[in-house]
Coordinates of C-alpha atoms and ligand atoms in Angstrom, one line a residue:
X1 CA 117.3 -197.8 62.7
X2 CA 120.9 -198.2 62.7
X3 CA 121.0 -195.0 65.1
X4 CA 122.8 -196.4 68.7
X5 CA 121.4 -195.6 71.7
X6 CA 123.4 -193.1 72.5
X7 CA 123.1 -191.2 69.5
X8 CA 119.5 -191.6 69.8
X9 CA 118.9 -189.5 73.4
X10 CA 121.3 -186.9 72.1
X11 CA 118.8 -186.6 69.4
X12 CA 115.7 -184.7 70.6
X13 CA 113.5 -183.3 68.1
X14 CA 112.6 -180.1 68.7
X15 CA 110.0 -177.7 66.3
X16 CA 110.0 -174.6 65.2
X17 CA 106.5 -174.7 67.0
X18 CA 104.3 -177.4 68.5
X19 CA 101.1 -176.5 68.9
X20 CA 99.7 -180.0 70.0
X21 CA 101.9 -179.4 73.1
X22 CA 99.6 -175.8 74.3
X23 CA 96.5 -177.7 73.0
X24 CA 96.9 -180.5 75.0
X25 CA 97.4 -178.0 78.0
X26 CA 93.2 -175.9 77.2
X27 CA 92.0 -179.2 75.2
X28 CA 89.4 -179.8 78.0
X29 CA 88.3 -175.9 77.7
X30 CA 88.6 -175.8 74.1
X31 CA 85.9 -178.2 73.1
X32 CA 84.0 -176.8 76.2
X33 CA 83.7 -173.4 74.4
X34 CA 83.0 -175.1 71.3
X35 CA 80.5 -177.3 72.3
X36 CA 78.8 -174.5 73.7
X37 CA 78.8 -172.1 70.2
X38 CA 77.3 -175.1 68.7
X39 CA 74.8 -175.7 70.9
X40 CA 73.5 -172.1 70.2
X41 CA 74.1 -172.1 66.9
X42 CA 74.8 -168.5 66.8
X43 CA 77.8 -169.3 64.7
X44 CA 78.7 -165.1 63.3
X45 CA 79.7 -162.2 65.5
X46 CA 77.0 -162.5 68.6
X47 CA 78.4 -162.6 72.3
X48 CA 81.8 -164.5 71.9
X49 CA 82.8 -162.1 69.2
X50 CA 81.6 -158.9 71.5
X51 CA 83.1 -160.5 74.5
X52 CA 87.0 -160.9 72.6
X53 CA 86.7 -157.5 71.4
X54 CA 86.1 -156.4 75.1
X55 CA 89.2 -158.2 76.2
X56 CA 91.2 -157.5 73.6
X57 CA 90.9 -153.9 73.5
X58 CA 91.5 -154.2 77.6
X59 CA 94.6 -156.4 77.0
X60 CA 96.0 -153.7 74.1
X61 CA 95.1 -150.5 76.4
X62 CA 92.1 -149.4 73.8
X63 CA 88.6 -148.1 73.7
X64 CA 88.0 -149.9 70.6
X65 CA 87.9 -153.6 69.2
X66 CA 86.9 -155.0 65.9
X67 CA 86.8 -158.9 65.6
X68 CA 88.1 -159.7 61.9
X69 CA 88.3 -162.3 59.5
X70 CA 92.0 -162.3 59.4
X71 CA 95.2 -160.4 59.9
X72 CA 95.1 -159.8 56.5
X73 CA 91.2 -158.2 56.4
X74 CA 92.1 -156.1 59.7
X75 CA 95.0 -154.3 57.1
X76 CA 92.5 -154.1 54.5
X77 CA 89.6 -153.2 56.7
X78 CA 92.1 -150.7 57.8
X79 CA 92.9 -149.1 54.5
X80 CA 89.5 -149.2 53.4
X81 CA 88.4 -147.0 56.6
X82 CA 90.9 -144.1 55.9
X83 CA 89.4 -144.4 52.4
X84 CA 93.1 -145.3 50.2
X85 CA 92.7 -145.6 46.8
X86 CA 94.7 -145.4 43.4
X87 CA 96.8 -142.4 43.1
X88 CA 97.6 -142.6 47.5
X89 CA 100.7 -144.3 48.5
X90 CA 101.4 -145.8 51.5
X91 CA 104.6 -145.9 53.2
X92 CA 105.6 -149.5 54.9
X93 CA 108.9 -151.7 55.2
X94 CA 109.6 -154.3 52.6
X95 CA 110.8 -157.0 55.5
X96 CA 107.8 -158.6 56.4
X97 CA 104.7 -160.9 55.4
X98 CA 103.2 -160.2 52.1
X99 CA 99.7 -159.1 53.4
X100 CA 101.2 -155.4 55.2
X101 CA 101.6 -154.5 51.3
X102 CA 99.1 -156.8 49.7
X103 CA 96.0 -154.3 51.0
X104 CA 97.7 -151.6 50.0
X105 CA 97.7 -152.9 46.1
X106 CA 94.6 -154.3 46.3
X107 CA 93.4 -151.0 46.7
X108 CA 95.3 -149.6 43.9
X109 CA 97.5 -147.6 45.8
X110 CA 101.4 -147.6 46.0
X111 CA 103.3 -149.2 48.5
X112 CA 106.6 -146.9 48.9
X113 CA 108.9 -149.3 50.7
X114 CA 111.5 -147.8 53.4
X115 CA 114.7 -150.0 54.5
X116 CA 115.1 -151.0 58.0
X117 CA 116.8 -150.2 60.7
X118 CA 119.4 -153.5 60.3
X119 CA 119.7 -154.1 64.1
X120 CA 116.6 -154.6 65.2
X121 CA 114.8 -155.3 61.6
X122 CA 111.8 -152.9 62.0
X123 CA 111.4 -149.8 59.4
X124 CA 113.6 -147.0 59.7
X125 CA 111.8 -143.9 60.8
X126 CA 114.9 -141.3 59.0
X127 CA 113.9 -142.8 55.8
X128 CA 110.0 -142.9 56.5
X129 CA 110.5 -139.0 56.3
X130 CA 112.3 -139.1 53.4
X131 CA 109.5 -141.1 51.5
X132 CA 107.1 -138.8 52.4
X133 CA 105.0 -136.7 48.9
X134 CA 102.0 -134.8 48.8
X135 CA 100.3 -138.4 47.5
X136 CA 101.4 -140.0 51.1
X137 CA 98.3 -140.9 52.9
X138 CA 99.2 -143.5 55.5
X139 CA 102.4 -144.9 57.5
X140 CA 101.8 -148.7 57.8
X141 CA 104.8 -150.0 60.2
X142 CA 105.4 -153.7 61.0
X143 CA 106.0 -154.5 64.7
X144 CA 108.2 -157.8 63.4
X145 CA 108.8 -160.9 65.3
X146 CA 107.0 -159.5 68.3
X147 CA 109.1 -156.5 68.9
X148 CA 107.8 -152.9 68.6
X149 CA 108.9 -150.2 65.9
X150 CA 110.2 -146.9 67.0
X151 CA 106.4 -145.5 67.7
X152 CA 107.5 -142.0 68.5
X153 CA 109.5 -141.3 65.6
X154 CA 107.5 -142.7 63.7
X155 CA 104.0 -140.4 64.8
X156 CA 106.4 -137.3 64.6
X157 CA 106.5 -137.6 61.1
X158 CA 102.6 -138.8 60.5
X159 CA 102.0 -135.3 62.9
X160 CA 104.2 -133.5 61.2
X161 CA 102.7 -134.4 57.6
X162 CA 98.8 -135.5 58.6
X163 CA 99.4 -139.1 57.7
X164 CA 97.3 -142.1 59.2
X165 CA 99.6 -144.6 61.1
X166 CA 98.0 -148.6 60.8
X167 CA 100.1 -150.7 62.8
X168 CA 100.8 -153.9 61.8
X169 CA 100.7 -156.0 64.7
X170 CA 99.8 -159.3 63.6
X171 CA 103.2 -160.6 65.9
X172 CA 103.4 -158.0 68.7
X173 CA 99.9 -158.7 70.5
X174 CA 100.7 -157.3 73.9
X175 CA 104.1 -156.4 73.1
X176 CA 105.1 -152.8 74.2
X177 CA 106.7 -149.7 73.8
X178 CA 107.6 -147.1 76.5
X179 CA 105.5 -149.4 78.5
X180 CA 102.6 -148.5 75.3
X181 CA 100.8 -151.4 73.9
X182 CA 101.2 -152.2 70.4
X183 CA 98.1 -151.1 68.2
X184 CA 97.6 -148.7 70.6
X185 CA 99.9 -145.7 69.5
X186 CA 98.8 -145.0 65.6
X187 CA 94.9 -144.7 64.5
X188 CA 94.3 -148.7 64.3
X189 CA 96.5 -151.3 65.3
X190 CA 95.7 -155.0 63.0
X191 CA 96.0 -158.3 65.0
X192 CA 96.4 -161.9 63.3
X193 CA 95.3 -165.1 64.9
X194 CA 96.9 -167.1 62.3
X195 CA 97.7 -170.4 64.5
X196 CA 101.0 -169.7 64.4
X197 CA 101.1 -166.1 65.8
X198 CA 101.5 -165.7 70.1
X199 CA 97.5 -166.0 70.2
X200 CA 96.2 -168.3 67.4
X201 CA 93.0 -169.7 66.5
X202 CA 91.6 -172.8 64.6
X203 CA 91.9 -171.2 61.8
X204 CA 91.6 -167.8 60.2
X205 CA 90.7 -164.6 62.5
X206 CA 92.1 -161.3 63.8
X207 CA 91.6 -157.8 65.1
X208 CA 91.5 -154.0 65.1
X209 CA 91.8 -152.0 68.0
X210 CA 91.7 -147.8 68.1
X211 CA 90.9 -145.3 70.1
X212 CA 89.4 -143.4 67.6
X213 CA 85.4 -143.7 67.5
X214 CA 84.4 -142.2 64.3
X215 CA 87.1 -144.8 62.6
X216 CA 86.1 -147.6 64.4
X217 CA 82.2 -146.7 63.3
X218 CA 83.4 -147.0 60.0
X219 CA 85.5 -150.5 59.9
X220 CA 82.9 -151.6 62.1
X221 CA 80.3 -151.3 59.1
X222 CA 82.6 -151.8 56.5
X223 CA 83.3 -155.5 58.4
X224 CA 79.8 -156.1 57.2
X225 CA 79.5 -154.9 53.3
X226 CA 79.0 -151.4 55.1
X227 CA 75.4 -152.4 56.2
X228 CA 74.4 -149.7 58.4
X229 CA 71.3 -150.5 58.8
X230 CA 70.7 -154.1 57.8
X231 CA 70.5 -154.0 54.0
X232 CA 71.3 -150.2 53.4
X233 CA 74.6 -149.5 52.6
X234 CA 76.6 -146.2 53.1
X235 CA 79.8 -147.3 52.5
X236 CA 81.6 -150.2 50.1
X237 CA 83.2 -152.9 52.7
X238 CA 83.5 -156.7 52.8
X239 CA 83.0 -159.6 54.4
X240 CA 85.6 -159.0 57.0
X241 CA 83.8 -160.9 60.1
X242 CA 85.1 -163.5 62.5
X243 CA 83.3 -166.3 63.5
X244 CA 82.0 -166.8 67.0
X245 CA 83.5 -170.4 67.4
X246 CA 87.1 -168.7 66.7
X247 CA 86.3 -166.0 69.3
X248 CA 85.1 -168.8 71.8
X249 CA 88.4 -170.6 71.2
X250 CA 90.4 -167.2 71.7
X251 CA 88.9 -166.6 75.3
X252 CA 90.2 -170.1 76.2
X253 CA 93.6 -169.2 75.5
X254 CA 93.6 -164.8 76.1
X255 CA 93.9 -165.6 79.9
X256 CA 97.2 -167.4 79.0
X257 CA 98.9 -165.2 76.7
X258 CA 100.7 -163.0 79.3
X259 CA 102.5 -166.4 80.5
X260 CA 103.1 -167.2 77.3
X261 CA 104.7 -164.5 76.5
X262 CA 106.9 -164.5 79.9
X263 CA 107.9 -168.3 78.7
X264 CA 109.0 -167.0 75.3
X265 CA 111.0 -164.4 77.1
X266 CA 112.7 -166.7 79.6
X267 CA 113.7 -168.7 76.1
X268 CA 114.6 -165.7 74.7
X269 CA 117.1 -164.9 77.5
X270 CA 118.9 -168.1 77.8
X271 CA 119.5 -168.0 74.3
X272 CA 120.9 -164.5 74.3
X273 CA 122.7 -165.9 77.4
X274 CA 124.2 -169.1 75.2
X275 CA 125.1 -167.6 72.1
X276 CA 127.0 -164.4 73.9
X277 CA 129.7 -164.4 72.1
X278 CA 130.0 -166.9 69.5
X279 CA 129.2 -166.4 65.7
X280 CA 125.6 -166.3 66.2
X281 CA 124.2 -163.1 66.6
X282 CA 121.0 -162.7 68.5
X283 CA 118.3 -160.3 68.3
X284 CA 118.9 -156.6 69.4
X285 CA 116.1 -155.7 71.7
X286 CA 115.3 -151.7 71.7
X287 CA 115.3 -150.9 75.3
X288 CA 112.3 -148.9 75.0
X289 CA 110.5 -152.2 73.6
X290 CA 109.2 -155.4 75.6
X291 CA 109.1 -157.8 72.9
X292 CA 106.6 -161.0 73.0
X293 CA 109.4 -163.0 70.6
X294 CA 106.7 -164.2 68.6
X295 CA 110.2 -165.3 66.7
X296 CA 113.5 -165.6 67.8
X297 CA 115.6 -164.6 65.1
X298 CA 119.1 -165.1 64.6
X299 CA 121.5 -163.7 62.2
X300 CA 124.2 -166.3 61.2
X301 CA 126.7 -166.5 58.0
X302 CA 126.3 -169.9 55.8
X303 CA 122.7 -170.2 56.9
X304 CA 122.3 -172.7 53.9
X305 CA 124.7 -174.9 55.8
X306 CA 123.4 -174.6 58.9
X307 CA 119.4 -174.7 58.2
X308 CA 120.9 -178.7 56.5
X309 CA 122.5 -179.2 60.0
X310 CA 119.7 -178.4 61.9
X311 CA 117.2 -180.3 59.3
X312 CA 119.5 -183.4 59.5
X313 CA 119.5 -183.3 63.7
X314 CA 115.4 -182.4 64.1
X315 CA 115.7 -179.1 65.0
X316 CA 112.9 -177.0 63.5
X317 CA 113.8 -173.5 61.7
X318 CA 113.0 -170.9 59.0
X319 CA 113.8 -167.9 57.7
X320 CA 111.9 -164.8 57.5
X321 CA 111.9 -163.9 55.0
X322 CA 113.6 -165.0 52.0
X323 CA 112.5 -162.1 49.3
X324 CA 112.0 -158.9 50.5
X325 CA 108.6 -157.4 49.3
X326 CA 110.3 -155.3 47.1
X327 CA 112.1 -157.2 44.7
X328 CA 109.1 -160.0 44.6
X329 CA 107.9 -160.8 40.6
X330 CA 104.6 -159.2 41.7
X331 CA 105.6 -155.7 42.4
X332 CA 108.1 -155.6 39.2
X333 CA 106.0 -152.7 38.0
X334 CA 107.0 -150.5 40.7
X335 CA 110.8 -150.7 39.4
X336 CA 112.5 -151.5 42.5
X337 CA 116.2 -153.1 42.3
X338 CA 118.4 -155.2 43.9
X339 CA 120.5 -153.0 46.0
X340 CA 117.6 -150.0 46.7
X341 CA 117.0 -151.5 50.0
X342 CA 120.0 -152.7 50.9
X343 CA 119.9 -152.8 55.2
X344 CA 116.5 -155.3 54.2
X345 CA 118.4 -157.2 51.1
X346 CA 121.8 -158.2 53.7
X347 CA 119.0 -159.1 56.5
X348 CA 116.9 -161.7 54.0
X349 CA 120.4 -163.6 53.5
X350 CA 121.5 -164.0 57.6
X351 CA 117.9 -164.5 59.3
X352 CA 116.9 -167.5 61.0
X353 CA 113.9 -168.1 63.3
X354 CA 114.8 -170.9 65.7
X355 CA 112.5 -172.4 68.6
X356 CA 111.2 -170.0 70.7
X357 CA 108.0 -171.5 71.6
X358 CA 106.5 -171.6 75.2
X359 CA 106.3 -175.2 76.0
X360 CA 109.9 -176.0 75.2
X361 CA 111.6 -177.7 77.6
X362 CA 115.1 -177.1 78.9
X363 CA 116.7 -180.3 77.2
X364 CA 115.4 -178.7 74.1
X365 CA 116.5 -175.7 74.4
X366 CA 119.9 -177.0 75.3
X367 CA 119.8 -179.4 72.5
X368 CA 119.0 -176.6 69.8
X369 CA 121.8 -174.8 71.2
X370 CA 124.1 -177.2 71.3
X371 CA 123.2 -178.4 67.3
X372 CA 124.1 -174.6 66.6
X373 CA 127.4 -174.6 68.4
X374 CA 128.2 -178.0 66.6
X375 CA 127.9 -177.0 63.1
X376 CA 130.3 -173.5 63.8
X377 CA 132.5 -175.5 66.2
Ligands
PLP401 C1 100.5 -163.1 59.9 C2 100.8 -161.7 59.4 C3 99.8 -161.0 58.7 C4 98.6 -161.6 58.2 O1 97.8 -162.2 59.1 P1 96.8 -163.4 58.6 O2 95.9 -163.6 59.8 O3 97.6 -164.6 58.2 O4 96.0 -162.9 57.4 C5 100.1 -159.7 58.4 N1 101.2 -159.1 58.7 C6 102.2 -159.8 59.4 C7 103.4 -159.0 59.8 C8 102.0 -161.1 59.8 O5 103.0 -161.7 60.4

């Protein structure tokens, strides 16, 4: 369409994240698993569920697995277990997606929000301390775009003031720290399978691992309306459970993760390698920390210029996030400003999530650096 040939094979469109491409690689398997749920028609929890949680907490280094409805529920289920209420507060970062803090309000306690460290993004465990009152109940860091908080700081001060620690985890599955899985540090760890996270579903599902029976007894029957047994109920929960043909779908794709994860790496490095030394400044990895780059962030200046560039040449990006959770209309009534949080406020105007995914293919990658390169050159 008026494009010439030439323009047309320098133009190779190129996702933020193409799912079609790693379905078309387990489709066979997929609608084997499926096909088989259906034929038994035992369609909640039963032995798919039971056999994810098995892997799951093998994969994360945990005794404990707890197949959820989403990421979103696994917080919640989470919060719900150590019993937060109104009056608690709960100390999380502000630079991440809306559901770490959303089950903390829902429950009518206070999210107190701690700025990040600004290189690598994740809360900053010097001001966790600081944020800590008598009404602090729980520490709920972010593990954000697949790389690991600093765990170790982080439990000093929970030790040091009795605080639960939930990790949120929903994009570090099988990331590490000090060669330590993630979720398997604090007292739960929540997993998403949101489609878009390193393992995803068909839909909505996720997980909570611990190591810690008496808690996992108690998410376990608060998954269920806190049924314990059948139609007597101890405890107040919800209906927090996963379905089987989500967990049959997962078990498909679990086996593949770890290479997965090694291909978002290898993408990770030749973009590290590319944009050494030019104005695009990749992520800083923690050497402690083996991230699983569910995103590869950048930081750039005149994003709004570039994200047009890349738009107008097919290349897929985003920025996460926008708004930190802090200065969003919702939470106006726990009088945060602009300029409280101000590591998190500079990182929501320079972040970009570019490609990363595992089936892109070297042209690609080339191409989406090369579009970058272009619009600074
Ligand atoms: C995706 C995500 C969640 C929520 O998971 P859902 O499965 O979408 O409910 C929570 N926290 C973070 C950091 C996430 O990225």
């Amino acid at each position: 369409m008026g494009r010439t040939s030439a323009e047309a094979a320098t133009n190779i469109q190129t996702p933020l994240l193409d799912l079609k491409a790693q379905y078309s690689s387990i489709r066979d398997e997929v609608l084997a698993a499926v096909e088989e749920v259906l034929e038994s028609q035992r369609c909640i929890g039963g032995p798919k569920v039971a056999e994810l949680e098995e892997q799951i907490a093998a994969a994360s280094n945990c005794k404990f697995a707890l197949g959820v409805s989403s990421g979103t529920d696994a917080i919640l289920n989470c919060l719900m277990g150590l019993g937060i209420g109104p009056g608690d507060e709960v100390i999380t970062t502000p630079f991440t997606f809306f559901a770490t803090a959303g089950g903390i309000v829902r429950l009518g306690a206070r999210p107190v929000f701690v700025d990040i460290d600004p290189a690598t993004y994740n809360i900053d465990p010097a001001g966790v301390e600081e944020a800590v009152t008598g009404r602090t109940k729980a520490i709920l860091p972010v593990h954000l775009f697949g790389q690991m908080a600093e765990m170790d700081a982080i439990m000093a001060v929970a030790e040091r003031h009795n605080l639960a620690v939930i990790e949120d985890a929903a994009q570090a599955i099988t990331g590490t720290y000090k060669g330590r899985k993630a979720g398997s540090i604090g007292t739960a760890g929540c997993f998403s399978f949101f489609p878009s996270k390193n393992l995803g579903c068909a839909g909505d599902g996720g997980m909570i691992v611990t190591n810690d029976e008496r808690f996992y007894s108690r998410i376990k029957a608060m998954r269920n309306h806190g049924a314990e047994p059948k139609y007597y109920h101890k405890l107040i929960g919800g209906n927090f459970r996963l379905d089987a043909i989500q967990a049959a779908i997962l078990l498909v794709k679990l086996p593949h993760l770890d290479g997965w994860a090694e291909a978002r790496r290898r993408n990770a490095a030749f973009y590290d390698e590319k944009f050494k030394d030019t104005p695009v400044r990749t992520p800083v990895v923690n050497p402690d920390c083996r991230s699983v780059y569910n995103q590869y962030v950048v930081g750039v200046a005149d994003r709004n210029g570039l994200v047009t560039h890349l738009r107008e040449n097919g290349v897929g990006c985003e920025i996460y996030y926008p708004l930190p959770l802090h200065l969003q209309e919702c939470f106006s009534y726990l009088d945060y400003g602009t300029g409280d949080l101000p590591a998190c406020e500079r990182a929501a105007g320079e972040v970009l999530a570019i490609p990363v995914y595992p089936e892109l293919t070297e042209q690609m990658r080339e191409y989406v650096v090369a579009t970058i390169l272009g619009f600074y050159a």
